[in-house]
Amino acid sequence: MRLSEHSDFSSSHTAALSQRVTWETTGNEMTEILKLTELRKLMQSMERTLGLEQLSPVERDIYYAAEELSKADQEVRTFGLIEHTLVQSVSRPTFFRALKSLVQKGYLSQSGSANRGRYVVHAPK
């Protein structure tokens, strides 16, 4: 199952966030920091549910980028990943260490149709 197939999961978390936001905004507008705090807690909860909390922040960002890029194509190219907004600021050595780790952990696999540089995204475990 892909991340995009978790729509009922996502809607339940969105409803929970809406309830918290309504509860916390008693007359005052929620500050931007509180909004970010709520979004971060929501993301952590979703990552826990999907089993992604064990990944490092860089691994998660690469995995999210790969998931997004794989919608247009079955394979994800290294060049597309390294240029993605979520990982642009990651150094090349860190990027390739995290990419190798994602392959070892089974979140990505090298494509059988090319020698290297192409990956297939797998559902979280």
PDB file of C-alpha atoms in Angstrom:
ATOM      1  CA  MET A   1       0.000   0.000   0.000  1.00  0.00           C
ATOM      2  CA  ARG A   2       1.368   3.413  -0.962  1.00  0.00           C
ATOM      3  CA  LEU A   3       1.252   6.552   1.172  1.00  0.00           C
ATOM      4  CA  SER A   4      -1.327   8.014  -1.201  1.00  0.00           C
ATOM      5  CA  GLU A   5      -3.688   5.117  -0.382  1.00  0.00           C
ATOM      6  CA  HIS A   6      -4.057   6.192   3.239  1.00  0.00           C
ATOM      7  CA  SER A   7      -6.937   8.632   2.581  1.00  0.00           C
ATOM      8  CA  ASP A   8      -9.148   7.454   5.459  1.00  0.00           C
ATOM      9  CA  PHE A   9      -6.137   7.631   7.768  1.00  0.00           C
ATOM     10  CA  SER A  10      -5.352  11.147   6.554  1.00  0.00           C
ATOM     11  CA  SER A  11      -8.936  12.377   6.958  1.00  0.00           C
ATOM     12  CA  SER A  12      -9.117  11.081  10.544  1.00  0.00           C
ATOM     13  CA  HIS A  13      -5.889  12.898  11.420  1.00  0.00           C
ATOM     14  CA  THR A  14      -7.162  16.061   9.712  1.00  0.00           C
ATOM     15  CA  ALA A  15     -10.359  15.878  11.770  1.00  0.00           C
ATOM     16  CA  ALA A  16      -8.319  15.478  14.960  1.00  0.00           C
ATOM     17  CA  LEU A  17      -6.219  18.491  13.999  1.00  0.00           C
ATOM     18  CA  SER A  18      -9.343  20.555  13.325  1.00  0.00           C
ATOM     19  CA  GLN A  19     -10.710  19.664  16.745  1.00  0.00           C
ATOM     20  CA  ARG A  20      -7.450  20.718  18.410  1.00  0.00           C
ATOM     21  CA  VAL A  21      -7.289  23.952  16.427  1.00  0.00           C
ATOM     22  CA  THR A  22     -10.898  24.811  17.345  1.00  0.00           C
ATOM     23  CA  TRP A  23     -10.232  24.016  20.986  1.00  0.00           C
ATOM     24  CA  GLU A  24      -7.082  26.137  21.126  1.00  0.00           C
ATOM     25  CA  THR A  25      -8.461  29.189  19.315  1.00  0.00           C
ATOM     26  CA  THR A  26     -10.856  30.441  21.948  1.00  0.00           C
ATOM     27  CA  GLY A  27     -11.312  33.997  20.705  1.00  0.00           C
ATOM     28  CA  ASN A  28      -7.694  34.565  19.660  1.00  0.00           C
ATOM     29  CA  GLU A  29      -6.126  33.762  16.342  1.00  0.00           C
ATOM     30  CA  MET A  30      -3.665  30.901  16.638  1.00  0.00           C
ATOM     31  CA  THR A  31      -0.105  32.120  16.218  1.00  0.00           C
ATOM     32  CA  GLU A  32       1.955  30.818  13.341  1.00  0.00           C
ATOM     33  CA  ILE A  33       4.178  28.886  15.769  1.00  0.00           C
ATOM     34  CA  LEU A  34       1.158  27.123  17.272  1.00  0.00           C
ATOM     35  CA  LYS A  35      -0.023  26.204  13.783  1.00  0.00           C
ATOM     36  CA  LEU A  36       3.392  24.765  12.986  1.00  0.00           C
ATOM     37  CA  THR A  37       3.400  22.913  16.300  1.00  0.00           C
ATOM     38  CA  GLU A  38       0.053  21.298  15.510  1.00  0.00           C
ATOM     39  CA  LEU A  39       1.167  20.373  12.005  1.00  0.00           C
ATOM     40  CA  ARG A  40       4.388  18.851  13.365  1.00  0.00           C
ATOM     41  CA  LYS A  41       2.477  16.788  15.929  1.00  0.00           C
ATOM     42  CA  LEU A  42       0.129  15.618  13.179  1.00  0.00           C
ATOM     43  CA  MET A  43       3.075  14.606  10.989  1.00  0.00           C
ATOM     44  CA  GLN A  44       4.735  12.747  13.852  1.00  0.00           C
ATOM     45  CA  SER A  45       1.510  10.876  14.538  1.00  0.00           C
ATOM     46  CA  MET A  46       1.117   9.931  10.872  1.00  0.00           C
ATOM     47  CA  GLU A  47       4.773   8.881  10.617  1.00  0.00           C
ATOM     48  CA  ARG A  48       4.357   6.681  13.711  1.00  0.00           C
ATOM     49  CA  THR A  49       1.242   5.074  12.259  1.00  0.00           C
ATOM     50  CA  LEU A  50       3.013   4.393   8.949  1.00  0.00           C
ATOM     51  CA  GLY A  51       6.156   3.114  10.668  1.00  0.00           C
ATOM     52  CA  LEU A  52       8.340   5.930   9.344  1.00  0.00           C
ATOM     53  CA  GLU A  53       9.514   7.275  12.712  1.00  0.00           C
ATOM     54  CA  GLN A  54      12.498   4.914  12.582  1.00  0.00           C
ATOM     55  CA  LEU A  55      13.896   6.765   9.555  1.00  0.00           C
ATOM     56  CA  SER A  56      16.229   9.713   9.940  1.00  0.00           C
ATOM     57  CA  PRO A  57      14.872  13.131   8.868  1.00  0.00           C
ATOM     58  CA  VAL A  58      16.951  12.969   5.667  1.00  0.00           C
ATOM     59  CA  GLU A  59      15.733   9.435   4.901  1.00  0.00           C
ATOM     60  CA  ARG A  60      12.128  10.543   5.410  1.00  0.00           C
ATOM     61  CA  ASP A  61      12.565  13.542   3.123  1.00  0.00           C
ATOM     62  CA  ILE A  62      14.112  11.387   0.399  1.00  0.00           C
ATOM     63  CA  TYR A  63      11.322   8.835   0.815  1.00  0.00           C
ATOM     64  CA  TYR A  64       8.636  11.548   0.601  1.00  0.00           C
ATOM     65  CA  ALA A  65      10.308  13.014  -2.487  1.00  0.00           C
ATOM     66  CA  ALA A  66      10.526   9.558  -4.091  1.00  0.00           C
ATOM     67  CA  GLU A  67       6.850   8.907  -3.353  1.00  0.00           C
ATOM     68  CA  GLU A  68       5.857  12.206  -4.945  1.00  0.00           C
ATOM     69  CA  LEU A  69       8.047  11.725  -8.014  1.00  0.00           C
ATOM     70  CA  SER A  70       6.904   8.130  -8.520  1.00  0.00           C
ATOM     71  CA  LYS A  71       3.305   9.219  -9.205  1.00  0.00           C
ATOM     72  CA  ALA A  72       4.266  10.350 -12.703  1.00  0.00           C
ATOM     73  CA  ASP A  73       6.438   7.320 -13.418  1.00  0.00           C
ATOM     74  CA  GLN A  74       7.000   3.911 -11.885  1.00  0.00           C
ATOM     75  CA  GLU A  75      10.683   4.627 -11.404  1.00  0.00           C
ATOM     76  CA  VAL A  76      12.410   7.485  -9.644  1.00  0.00           C
ATOM     77  CA  ARG A  77      15.712   8.805 -10.953  1.00  0.00           C
ATOM     78  CA  THR A  78      18.520   9.825  -8.616  1.00  0.00           C
ATOM     79  CA  PHE A  79      18.821  13.155 -10.441  1.00  0.00           C
ATOM     80  CA  GLY A  80      15.151  13.943  -9.798  1.00  0.00           C
ATOM     81  CA  LEU A  81      15.500  13.047  -6.141  1.00  0.00           C
ATOM     82  CA  ILE A  82      18.614  15.081  -5.515  1.00  0.00           C
ATOM     83  CA  GLU A  83      17.002  18.144  -7.146  1.00  0.00           C
ATOM     84  CA  HIS A  84      13.715  17.807  -5.213  1.00  0.00           C
ATOM     85  CA  THR A  85      12.793  20.709  -2.920  1.00  0.00           C
ATOM     86  CA  LEU A  86      12.785  18.514   0.183  1.00  0.00           C
ATOM     87  CA  VAL A  87      16.398  17.434  -0.261  1.00  0.00           C
ATOM     88  CA  GLN A  88      18.079  20.277  -2.154  1.00  0.00           C
ATOM     89  CA  SER A  89      19.956  21.438   0.942  1.00  0.00           C
ATOM     90  CA  VAL A  90      21.277  17.954   1.796  1.00  0.00           C
ATOM     91  CA  SER A  91      24.948  17.385   0.963  1.00  0.00           C
ATOM     92  CA  ARG A  92      25.693  14.791  -1.716  1.00  0.00           C
ATOM     93  CA  PRO A  93      27.486  12.381   0.655  1.00  0.00           C
ATOM     94  CA  THR A  94      24.590  12.527   3.156  1.00  0.00           C
ATOM     95  CA  PHE A  95      22.062  12.107   0.344  1.00  0.00           C
ATOM     96  CA  PHE A  96      23.757   8.986  -1.017  1.00  0.00           C
ATOM     97  CA  ARG A  97      24.239   7.459   2.458  1.00  0.00           C
ATOM     98  CA  ALA A  98      20.530   7.958   3.184  1.00  0.00           C
ATOM     99  CA  LEU A  99      19.556   6.605  -0.248  1.00  0.00           C
ATOM    100  CA  LYS A 100      21.653   3.479   0.353  1.00  0.00           C
ATOM    101  CA  SER A 101      20.059   3.080   3.783  1.00  0.00           C
ATOM    102  CA  LEU A 102      16.540   3.309   2.295  1.00  0.00           C
ATOM    103  CA  VAL A 103      17.443   0.555  -0.170  1.00  0.00           C
ATOM    104  CA  GLN A 104      18.871  -1.621   2.628  1.00  0.00           C
ATOM    105  CA  LYS A 105      15.725  -1.083   4.718  1.00  0.00           C
ATOM    106  CA  GLY A 106      13.467  -1.991   1.774  1.00  0.00           C
ATOM    107  CA  TYR A 107      11.750   1.366   1.252  1.00  0.00           C
ATOM    108  CA  LEU A 108      13.356   1.689  -2.190  1.00  0.00           C
ATOM    109  CA  SER A 109      14.882  -0.842  -4.547  1.00  0.00           C
ATOM    110  CA  GLN A 110      17.043  -0.443  -7.594  1.00  0.00           C
ATOM    111  CA  SER A 111      15.081  -0.755 -10.793  1.00  0.00           C
ATOM    112  CA  GLY A 112      15.673  -3.855 -12.847  1.00  0.00           C
ATOM    113  CA  SER A 113      15.397  -1.881 -16.089  1.00  0.00           C
ATOM    114  CA  ALA A 114      18.584   0.143 -15.599  1.00  0.00           C
ATOM    115  CA  ASN A 115      22.069  -0.386 -14.226  1.00  0.00           C
ATOM    116  CA  ARG A 116      21.865   2.306 -11.598  1.00  0.00           C
ATOM    117  CA  GLY A 117      20.299   5.621 -10.764  1.00  0.00           C
ATOM    118  CA  ARG A 118      16.685   4.413 -10.938  1.00  0.00           C
ATOM    119  CA  TYR A 119      14.623   3.277  -7.969  1.00  0.00           C
ATOM    120  CA  VAL A 120      11.213   1.809  -7.266  1.00  0.00           C
ATOM    121  CA  VAL A 121       9.305   3.047  -4.212  1.00  0.00           C
ATOM    122  CA  HIS A 122       7.841   0.468  -1.801  1.00  0.00           C
ATOM    123  CA  ALA A 123       5.137   0.885   0.828  1.00  0.00           C
ATOM    124  CA  PRO A 124       6.198   1.584   4.397  1.00  0.00           C
ATOM    125  CA  LYS A 125       6.606  -1.485   6.604  1.00  0.00           C
TER     126      LYS A 125
END
